[in-house]
CSV table of C-alpha atoms in Angstrom, one decimal:
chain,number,residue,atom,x,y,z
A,27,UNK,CA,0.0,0.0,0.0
A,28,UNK,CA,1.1,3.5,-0.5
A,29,UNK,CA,3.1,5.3,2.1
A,30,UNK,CA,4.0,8.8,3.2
A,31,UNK,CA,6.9,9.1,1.0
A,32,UNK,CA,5.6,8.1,-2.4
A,33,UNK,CA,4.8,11.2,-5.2
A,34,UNK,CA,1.1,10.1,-5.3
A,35,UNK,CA,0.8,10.8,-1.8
A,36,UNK,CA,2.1,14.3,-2.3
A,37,UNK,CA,0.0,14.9,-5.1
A,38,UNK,CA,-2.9,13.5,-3.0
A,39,UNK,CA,-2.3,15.9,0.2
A,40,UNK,CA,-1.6,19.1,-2.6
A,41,UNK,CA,-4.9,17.8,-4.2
A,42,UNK,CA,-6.6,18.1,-0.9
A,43,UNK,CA,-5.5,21.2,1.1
A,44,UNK,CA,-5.6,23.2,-2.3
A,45,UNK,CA,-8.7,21.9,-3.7
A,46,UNK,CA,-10.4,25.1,-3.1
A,47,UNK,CA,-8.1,27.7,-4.8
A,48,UNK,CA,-7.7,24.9,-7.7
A,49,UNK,CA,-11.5,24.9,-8.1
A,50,UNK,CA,-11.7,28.6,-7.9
A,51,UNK,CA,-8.8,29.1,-10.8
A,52,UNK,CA,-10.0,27.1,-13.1
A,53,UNK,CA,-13.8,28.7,-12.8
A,54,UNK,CA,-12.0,31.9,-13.3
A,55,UNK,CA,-10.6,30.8,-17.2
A,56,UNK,CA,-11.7,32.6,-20.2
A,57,UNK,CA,-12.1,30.3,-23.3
A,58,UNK,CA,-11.0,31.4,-26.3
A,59,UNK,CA,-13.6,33.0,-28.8
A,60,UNK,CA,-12.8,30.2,-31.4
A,61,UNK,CA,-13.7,27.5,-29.2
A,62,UNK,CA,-16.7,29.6,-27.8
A,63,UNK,CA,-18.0,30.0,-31.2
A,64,UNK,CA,-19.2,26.4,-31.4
A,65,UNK,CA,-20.1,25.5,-27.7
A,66,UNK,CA,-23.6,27.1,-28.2
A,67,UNK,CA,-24.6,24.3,-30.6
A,68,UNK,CA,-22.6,21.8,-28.1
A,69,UNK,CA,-24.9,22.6,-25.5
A,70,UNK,CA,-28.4,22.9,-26.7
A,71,UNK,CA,-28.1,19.7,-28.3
A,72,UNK,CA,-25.5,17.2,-27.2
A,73,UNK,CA,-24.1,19.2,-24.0
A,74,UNK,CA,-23.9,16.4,-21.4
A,75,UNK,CA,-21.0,18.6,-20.1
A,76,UNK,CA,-20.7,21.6,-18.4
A,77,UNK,CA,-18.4,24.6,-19.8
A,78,UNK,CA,-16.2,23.8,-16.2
A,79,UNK,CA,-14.7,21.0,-17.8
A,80,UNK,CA,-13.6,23.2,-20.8
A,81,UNK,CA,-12.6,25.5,-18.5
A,82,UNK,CA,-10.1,22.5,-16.9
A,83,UNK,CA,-9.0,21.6,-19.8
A,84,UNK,CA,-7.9,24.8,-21.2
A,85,UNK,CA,-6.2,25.5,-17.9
A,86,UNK,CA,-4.1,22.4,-18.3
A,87,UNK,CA,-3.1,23.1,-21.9
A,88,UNK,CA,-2.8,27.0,-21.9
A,89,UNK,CA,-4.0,28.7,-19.1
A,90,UNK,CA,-1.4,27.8,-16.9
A,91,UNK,CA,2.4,28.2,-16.8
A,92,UNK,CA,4.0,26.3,-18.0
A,93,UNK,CA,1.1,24.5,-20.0
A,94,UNK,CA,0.5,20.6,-20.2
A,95,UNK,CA,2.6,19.9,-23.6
A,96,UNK,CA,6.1,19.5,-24.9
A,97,UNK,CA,8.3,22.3,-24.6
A,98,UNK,CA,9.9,22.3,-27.7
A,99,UNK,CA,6.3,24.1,-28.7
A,100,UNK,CA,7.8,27.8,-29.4
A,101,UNK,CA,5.5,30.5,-27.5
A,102,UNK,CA,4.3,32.0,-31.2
A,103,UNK,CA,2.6,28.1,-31.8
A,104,UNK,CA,1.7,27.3,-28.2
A,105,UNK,CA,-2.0,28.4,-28.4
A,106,UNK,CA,-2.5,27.2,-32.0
A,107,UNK,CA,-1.7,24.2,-30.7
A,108,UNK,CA,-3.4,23.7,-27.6
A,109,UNK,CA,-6.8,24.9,-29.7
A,110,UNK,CA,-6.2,22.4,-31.7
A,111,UNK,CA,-5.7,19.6,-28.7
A,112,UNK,CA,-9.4,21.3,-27.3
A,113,UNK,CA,-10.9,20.9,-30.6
A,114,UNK,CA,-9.8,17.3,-30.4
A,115,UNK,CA,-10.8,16.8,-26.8
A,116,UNK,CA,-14.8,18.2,-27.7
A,117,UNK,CA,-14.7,15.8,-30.4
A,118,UNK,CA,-13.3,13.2,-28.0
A,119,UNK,CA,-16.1,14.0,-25.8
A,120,UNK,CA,-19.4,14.1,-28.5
A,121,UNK,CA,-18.1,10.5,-29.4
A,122,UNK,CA,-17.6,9.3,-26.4
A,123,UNK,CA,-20.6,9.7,-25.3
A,124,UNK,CA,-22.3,8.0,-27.7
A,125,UNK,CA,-20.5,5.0,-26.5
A,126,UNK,CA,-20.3,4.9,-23.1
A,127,UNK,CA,-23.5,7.0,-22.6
A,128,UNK,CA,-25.8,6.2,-25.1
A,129,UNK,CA,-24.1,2.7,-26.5
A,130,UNK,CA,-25.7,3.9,-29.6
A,131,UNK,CA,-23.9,1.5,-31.9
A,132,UNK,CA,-25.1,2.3,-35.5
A,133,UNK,CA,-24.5,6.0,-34.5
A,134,UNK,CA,-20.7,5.1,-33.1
A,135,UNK,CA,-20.1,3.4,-36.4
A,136,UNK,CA,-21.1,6.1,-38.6
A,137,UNK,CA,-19.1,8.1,-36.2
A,138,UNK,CA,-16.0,6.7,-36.2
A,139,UNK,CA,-15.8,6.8,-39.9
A,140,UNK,CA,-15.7,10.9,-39.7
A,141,UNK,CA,-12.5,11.9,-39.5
A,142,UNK,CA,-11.3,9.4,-42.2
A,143,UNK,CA,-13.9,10.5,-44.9
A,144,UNK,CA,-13.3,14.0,-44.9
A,145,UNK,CA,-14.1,14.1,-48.7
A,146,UNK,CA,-16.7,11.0,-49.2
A,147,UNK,CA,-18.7,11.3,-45.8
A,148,UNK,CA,-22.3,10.2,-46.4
A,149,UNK,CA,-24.8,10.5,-43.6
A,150,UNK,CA,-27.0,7.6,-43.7
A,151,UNK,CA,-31.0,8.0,-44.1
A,152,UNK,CA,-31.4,5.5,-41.5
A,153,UNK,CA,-30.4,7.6,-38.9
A,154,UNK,CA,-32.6,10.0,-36.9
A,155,UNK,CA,-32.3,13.8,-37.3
A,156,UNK,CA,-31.1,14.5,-33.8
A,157,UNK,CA,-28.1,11.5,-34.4
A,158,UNK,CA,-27.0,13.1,-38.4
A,159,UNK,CA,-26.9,16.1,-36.3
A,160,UNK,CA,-24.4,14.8,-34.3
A,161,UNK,CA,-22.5,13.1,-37.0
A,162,UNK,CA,-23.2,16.7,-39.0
A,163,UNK,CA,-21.5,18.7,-35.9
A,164,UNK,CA,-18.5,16.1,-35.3
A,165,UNK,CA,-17.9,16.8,-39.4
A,166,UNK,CA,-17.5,21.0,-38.4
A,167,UNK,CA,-14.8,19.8,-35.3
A,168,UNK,CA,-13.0,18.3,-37.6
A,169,UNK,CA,-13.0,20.7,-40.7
A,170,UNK,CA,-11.9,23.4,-37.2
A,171,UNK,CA,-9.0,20.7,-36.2
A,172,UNK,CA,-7.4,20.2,-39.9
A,173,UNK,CA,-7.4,23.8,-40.7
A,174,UNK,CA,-5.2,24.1,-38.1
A,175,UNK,CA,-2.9,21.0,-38.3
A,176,UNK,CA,-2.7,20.8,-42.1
A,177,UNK,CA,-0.7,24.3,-41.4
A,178,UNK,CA,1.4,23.5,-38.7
A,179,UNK,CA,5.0,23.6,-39.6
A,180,UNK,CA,5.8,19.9,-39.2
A,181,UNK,CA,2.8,18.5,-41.0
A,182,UNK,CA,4.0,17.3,-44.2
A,183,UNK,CA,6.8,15.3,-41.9
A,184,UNK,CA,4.6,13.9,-39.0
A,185,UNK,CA,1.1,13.7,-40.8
A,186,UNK,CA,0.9,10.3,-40.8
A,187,UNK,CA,1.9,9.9,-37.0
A,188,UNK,CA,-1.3,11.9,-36.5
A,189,UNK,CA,-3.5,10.2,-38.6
A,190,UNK,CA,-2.4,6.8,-36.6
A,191,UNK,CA,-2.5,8.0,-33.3
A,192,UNK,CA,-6.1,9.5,-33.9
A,193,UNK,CA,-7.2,6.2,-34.8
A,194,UNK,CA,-6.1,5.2,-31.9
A,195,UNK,CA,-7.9,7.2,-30.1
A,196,UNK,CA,-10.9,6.4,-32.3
A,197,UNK,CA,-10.7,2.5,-31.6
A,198,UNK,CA,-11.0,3.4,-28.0
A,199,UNK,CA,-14.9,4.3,-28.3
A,200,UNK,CA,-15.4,1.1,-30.0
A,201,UNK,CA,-13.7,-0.9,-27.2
A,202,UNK,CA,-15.5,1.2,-24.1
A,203,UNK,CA,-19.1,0.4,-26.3
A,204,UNK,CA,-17.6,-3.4,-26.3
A,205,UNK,CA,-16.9,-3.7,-22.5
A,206,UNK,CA,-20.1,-1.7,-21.6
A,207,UNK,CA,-22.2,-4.2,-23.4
A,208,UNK,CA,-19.8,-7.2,-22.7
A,209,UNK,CA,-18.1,-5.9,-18.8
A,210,UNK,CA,-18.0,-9.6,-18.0
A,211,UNK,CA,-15.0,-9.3,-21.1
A,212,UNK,CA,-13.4,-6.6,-19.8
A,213,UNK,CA,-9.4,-6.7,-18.8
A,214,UNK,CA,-7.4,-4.5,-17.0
A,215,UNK,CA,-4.4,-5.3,-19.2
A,216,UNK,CA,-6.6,-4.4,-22.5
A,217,UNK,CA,-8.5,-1.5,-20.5
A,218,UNK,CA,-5.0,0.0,-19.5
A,219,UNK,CA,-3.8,-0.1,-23.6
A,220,UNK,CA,-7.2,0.8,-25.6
A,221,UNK,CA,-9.6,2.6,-23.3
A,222,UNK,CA,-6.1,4.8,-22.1
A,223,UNK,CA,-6.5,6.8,-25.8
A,224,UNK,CA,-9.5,8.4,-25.1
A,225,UNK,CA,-7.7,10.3,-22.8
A,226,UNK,CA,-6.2,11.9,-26.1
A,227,UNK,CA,-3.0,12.1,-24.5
A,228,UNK,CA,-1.4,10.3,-27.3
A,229,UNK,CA,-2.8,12.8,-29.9
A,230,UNK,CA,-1.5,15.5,-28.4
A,231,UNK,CA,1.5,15.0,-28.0
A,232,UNK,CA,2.0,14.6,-31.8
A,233,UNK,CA,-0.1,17.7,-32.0
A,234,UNK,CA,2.8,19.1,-30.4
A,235,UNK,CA,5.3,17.2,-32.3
A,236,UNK,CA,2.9,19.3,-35.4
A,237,UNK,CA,3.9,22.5,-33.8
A,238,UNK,CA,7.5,21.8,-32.7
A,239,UNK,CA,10.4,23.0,-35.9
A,240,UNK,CA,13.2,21.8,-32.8
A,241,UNK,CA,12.2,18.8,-32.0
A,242,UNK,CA,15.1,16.2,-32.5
A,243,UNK,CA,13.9,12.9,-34.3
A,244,UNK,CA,15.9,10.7,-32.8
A,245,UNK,CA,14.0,11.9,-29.7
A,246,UNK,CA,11.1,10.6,-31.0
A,247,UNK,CA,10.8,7.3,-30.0
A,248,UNK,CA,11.8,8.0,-26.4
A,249,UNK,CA,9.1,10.8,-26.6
A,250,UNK,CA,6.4,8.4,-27.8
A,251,UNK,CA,7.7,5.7,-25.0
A,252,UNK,CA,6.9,8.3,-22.4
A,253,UNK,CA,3.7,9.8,-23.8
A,254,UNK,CA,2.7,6.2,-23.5
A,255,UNK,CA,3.1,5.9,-20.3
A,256,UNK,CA,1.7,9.3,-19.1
A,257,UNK,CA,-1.4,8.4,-20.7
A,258,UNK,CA,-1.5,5.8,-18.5
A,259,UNK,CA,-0.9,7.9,-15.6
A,260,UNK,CA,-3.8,10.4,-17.0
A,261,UNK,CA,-6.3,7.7,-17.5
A,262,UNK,CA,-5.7,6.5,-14.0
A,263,UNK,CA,-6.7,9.9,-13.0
A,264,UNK,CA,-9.6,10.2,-14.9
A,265,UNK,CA,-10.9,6.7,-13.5
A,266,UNK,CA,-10.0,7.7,-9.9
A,267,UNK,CA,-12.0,11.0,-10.4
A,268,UNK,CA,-15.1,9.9,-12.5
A,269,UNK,CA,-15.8,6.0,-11.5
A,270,UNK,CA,-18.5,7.0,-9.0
A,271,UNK,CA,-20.1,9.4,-11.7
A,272,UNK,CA,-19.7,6.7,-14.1
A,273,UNK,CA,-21.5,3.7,-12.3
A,274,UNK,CA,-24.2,6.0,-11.8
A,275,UNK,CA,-24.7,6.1,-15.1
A,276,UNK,CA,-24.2,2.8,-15.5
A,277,UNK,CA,-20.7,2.7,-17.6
A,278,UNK,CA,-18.7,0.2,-16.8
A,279,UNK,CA,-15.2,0.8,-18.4
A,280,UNK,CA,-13.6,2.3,-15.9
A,281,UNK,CA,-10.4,0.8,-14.5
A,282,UNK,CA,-12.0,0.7,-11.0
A,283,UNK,CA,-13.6,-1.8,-12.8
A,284,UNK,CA,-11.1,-3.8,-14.8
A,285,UNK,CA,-8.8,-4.0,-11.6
A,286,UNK,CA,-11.5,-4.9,-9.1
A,287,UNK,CA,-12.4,-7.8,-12.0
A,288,UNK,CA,-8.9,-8.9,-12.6
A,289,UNK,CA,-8.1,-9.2,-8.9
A,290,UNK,CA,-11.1,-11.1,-8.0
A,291,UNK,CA,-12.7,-8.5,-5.8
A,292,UNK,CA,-15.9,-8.6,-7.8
A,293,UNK,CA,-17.1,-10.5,-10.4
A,294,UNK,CA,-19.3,-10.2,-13.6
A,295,UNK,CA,-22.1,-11.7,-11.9
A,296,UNK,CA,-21.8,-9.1,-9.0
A,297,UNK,CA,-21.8,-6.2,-12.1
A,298,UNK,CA,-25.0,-7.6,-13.8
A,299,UNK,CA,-26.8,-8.1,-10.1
A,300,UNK,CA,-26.0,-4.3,-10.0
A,301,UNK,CA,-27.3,-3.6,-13.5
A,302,UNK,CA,-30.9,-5.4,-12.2
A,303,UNK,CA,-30.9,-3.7,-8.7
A,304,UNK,CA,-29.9,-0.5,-9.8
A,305,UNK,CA,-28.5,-0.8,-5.8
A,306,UNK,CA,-25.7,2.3,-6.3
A,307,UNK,CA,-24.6,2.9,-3.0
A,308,UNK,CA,-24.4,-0.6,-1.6
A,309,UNK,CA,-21.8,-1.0,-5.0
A,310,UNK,CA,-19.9,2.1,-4.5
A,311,UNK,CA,-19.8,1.5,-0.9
A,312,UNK,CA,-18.0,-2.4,-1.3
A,313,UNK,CA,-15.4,-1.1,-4.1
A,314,UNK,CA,-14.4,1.7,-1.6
A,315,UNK,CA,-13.6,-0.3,0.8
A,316,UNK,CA,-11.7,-2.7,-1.3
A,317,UNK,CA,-9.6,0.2,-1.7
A,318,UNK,CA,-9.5,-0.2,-5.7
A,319,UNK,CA,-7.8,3.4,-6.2
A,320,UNK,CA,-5.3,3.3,-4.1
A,321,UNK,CA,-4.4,0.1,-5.8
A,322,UNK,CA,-4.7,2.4,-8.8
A,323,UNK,CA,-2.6,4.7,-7.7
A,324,UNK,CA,0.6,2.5,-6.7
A,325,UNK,CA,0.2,2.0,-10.9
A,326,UNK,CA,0.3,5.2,-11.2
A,327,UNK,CA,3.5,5.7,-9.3
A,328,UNK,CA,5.2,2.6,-11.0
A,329,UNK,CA,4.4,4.7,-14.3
A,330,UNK,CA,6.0,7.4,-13.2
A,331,UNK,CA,8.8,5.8,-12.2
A,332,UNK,CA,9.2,4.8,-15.5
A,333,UNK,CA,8.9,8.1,-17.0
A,334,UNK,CA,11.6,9.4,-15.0
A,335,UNK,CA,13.8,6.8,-15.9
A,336,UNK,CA,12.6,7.5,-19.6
A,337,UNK,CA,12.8,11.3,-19.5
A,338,UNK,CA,16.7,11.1,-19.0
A,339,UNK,CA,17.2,10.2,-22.9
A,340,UNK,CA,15.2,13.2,-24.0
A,341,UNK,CA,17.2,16.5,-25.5
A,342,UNK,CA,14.7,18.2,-26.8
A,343,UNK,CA,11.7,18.4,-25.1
A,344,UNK,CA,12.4,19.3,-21.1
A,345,UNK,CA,10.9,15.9,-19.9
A,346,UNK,CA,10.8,17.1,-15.9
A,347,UNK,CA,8.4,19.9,-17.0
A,348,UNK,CA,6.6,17.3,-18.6
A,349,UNK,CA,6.0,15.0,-15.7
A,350,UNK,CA,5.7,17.4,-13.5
A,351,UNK,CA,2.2,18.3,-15.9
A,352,UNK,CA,1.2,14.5,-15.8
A,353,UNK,CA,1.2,15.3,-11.4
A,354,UNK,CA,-0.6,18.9,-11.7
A,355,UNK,CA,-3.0,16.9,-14.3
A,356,UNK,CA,-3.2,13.9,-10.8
A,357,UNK,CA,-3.9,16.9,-8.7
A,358,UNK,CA,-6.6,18.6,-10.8
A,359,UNK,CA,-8.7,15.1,-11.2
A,360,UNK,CA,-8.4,14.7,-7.6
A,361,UNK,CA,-9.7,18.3,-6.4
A,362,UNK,CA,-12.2,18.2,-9.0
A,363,UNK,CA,-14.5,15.3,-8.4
A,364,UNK,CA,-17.9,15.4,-9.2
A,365,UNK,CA,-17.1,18.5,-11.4
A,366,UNK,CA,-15.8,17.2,-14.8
């Protein structure tokens, strides 16, 4: 179990004793008037989230100093980049949704077709004007996202990286529809590698790559081996600060979950005598006292261990500035549960 000494617990005590000032800063962000300009439509239609988490997120990756990202970003790129990496992250969201939310599968099929059809993209008759709305809206994110990247000064270099890590991040919201429909399937090993992408990590980080004219390529693969692993670290973060929300709702794919399932602490017939009662507290109460996120959290600290170790073969991106976004990124899920 975790002691006194490990960075988690750090993180956890700052999370705590600061969670009011934390709160308070990020309520206090102004989003920029490009990203404001399509909310309105977000949120009379699909809004299932409140403008506080866009508020969070563009504290992380501008707002702040320094800003969640690779430093090799030079300040005259840094907020083209990080709109672009909010773009991504509303589009993240509006399909994600449909997945874990709705499990709308002939919507999440159509879906995850739209940023690969940019020039063929059909919306079919069968769906219902409310769901081609969606598809219609996801369509505009994406026209917002490649007007930006297709100019970045890296794009005709690492174009291909971004179209592979978006996918990526695209196959997650097929896997997190699998495991909600299937959570008797579900394994932590698998959650840990597919469901980590929706985090969009990944992609942003070669967003930054996009934006970066420094960055060495022989760094690259020591870049992407770290990414990997603080995308880990993130999606523990998220799961730690949502998994209550997100049995409420009855979504199963956190890592909560996956652990508590891998370790024997519950089992799929427990999971579908939830999904009949509909018994929330009694559930939330017995994986609490299993202690499933702390177990999380040692994870988490193994990553970063690894990180650090990584980070030392890294010239030119400052890899400590970069960890130390994956902890402020531990500490803002932490103080800001039941908010995003």
């Amino acid at each position: 179990m975790l002691d006194n000494e490990t960075v988690i617990s750090a993180v956890c005590t700052y999370a705590d004793t600061e969670k009011g000032l934390l709160r308070e800063g990020i309520a206090a962000v102004g989003l920029p008037e490009e990203f404001v300009a399509v909310l309105p439509e977000y949120e009379e239609h699909f809004g299932e989230r409140n403008r506080f988490l866009w508020q969070w997120c563009w504290k992380i990756l501008y707002d702040q100093d320094p800003a969640f990202g690779f430093s090799s970003v030079p300040p005259a790129c840094r907020r083209d980049a990080a709109l672009v990496k909010l773009f991504i992250i509303l589009a993240t969201t509006v399909t994600d949704d449909v997945s874990d939310r709705h499990q709308n599968r002939r919507l999440l099929e159509v879906m995850l077709q739209v940023p690969f059809r940019r020039d063929d993209l059909e919306i079919p008759t069968d769906l219902t004007p409310e769901e081609a709305h969606r598809v219609r809206y996801l369509a505009t994110l994406f026209d917002e996202i490649y007007a930006r990247v297709e100019a970045a000064p890296r794009w005709a270099e690492f174009g291909d990286l971004f179209f592979f890590d978006l996918a990526q991040t695209w196959n997650s919201f097929w896997y997190a529809y699998l495991i909600n429909r299937h959570p008797e399937a579900i394994s932590h090993a698998e959650n840990l590698s597919y469901n980590s992408h929706n985090m969009t990590i990944y992609i942003c980080g070669t967003v930054d790559a996009l934006y970066s004219p420094a960055l060495r390529q022989e760094d690259l693969p020591h870049l992407r081996e770290l990414v990997w692993y603080g995308q880990q670290m993130v999606r523990i973060g998220n799961w730690v600060g949502t998994w209550e929300r997100e049995v409420e709702e009855g979504d199963y794919s956190s890592g909560v979950m996956s652990w508590a399932l891998a370790y024997g602490l519950i089992t799929p017939a427990d999971i579908a005598a939830h999904r009949a009662s509909g018994d929330d507290a009694a559930f939330l109460s017995y994986l609490r006292e299993a202690k499933v996120e702390e177990r999380l959290m040692e994870e988490w600290e193994e990553d970063h261990r690894r990180v650090r170790e990584i980070g030392r073969q890294i010239r030119s991106v400052d890899a400590a500035e970069y960890i130390w976004g994956l902890e402020t990124l531990m500490a803002y899920f932490l103080a800001c549960r039941g908010l995003i």
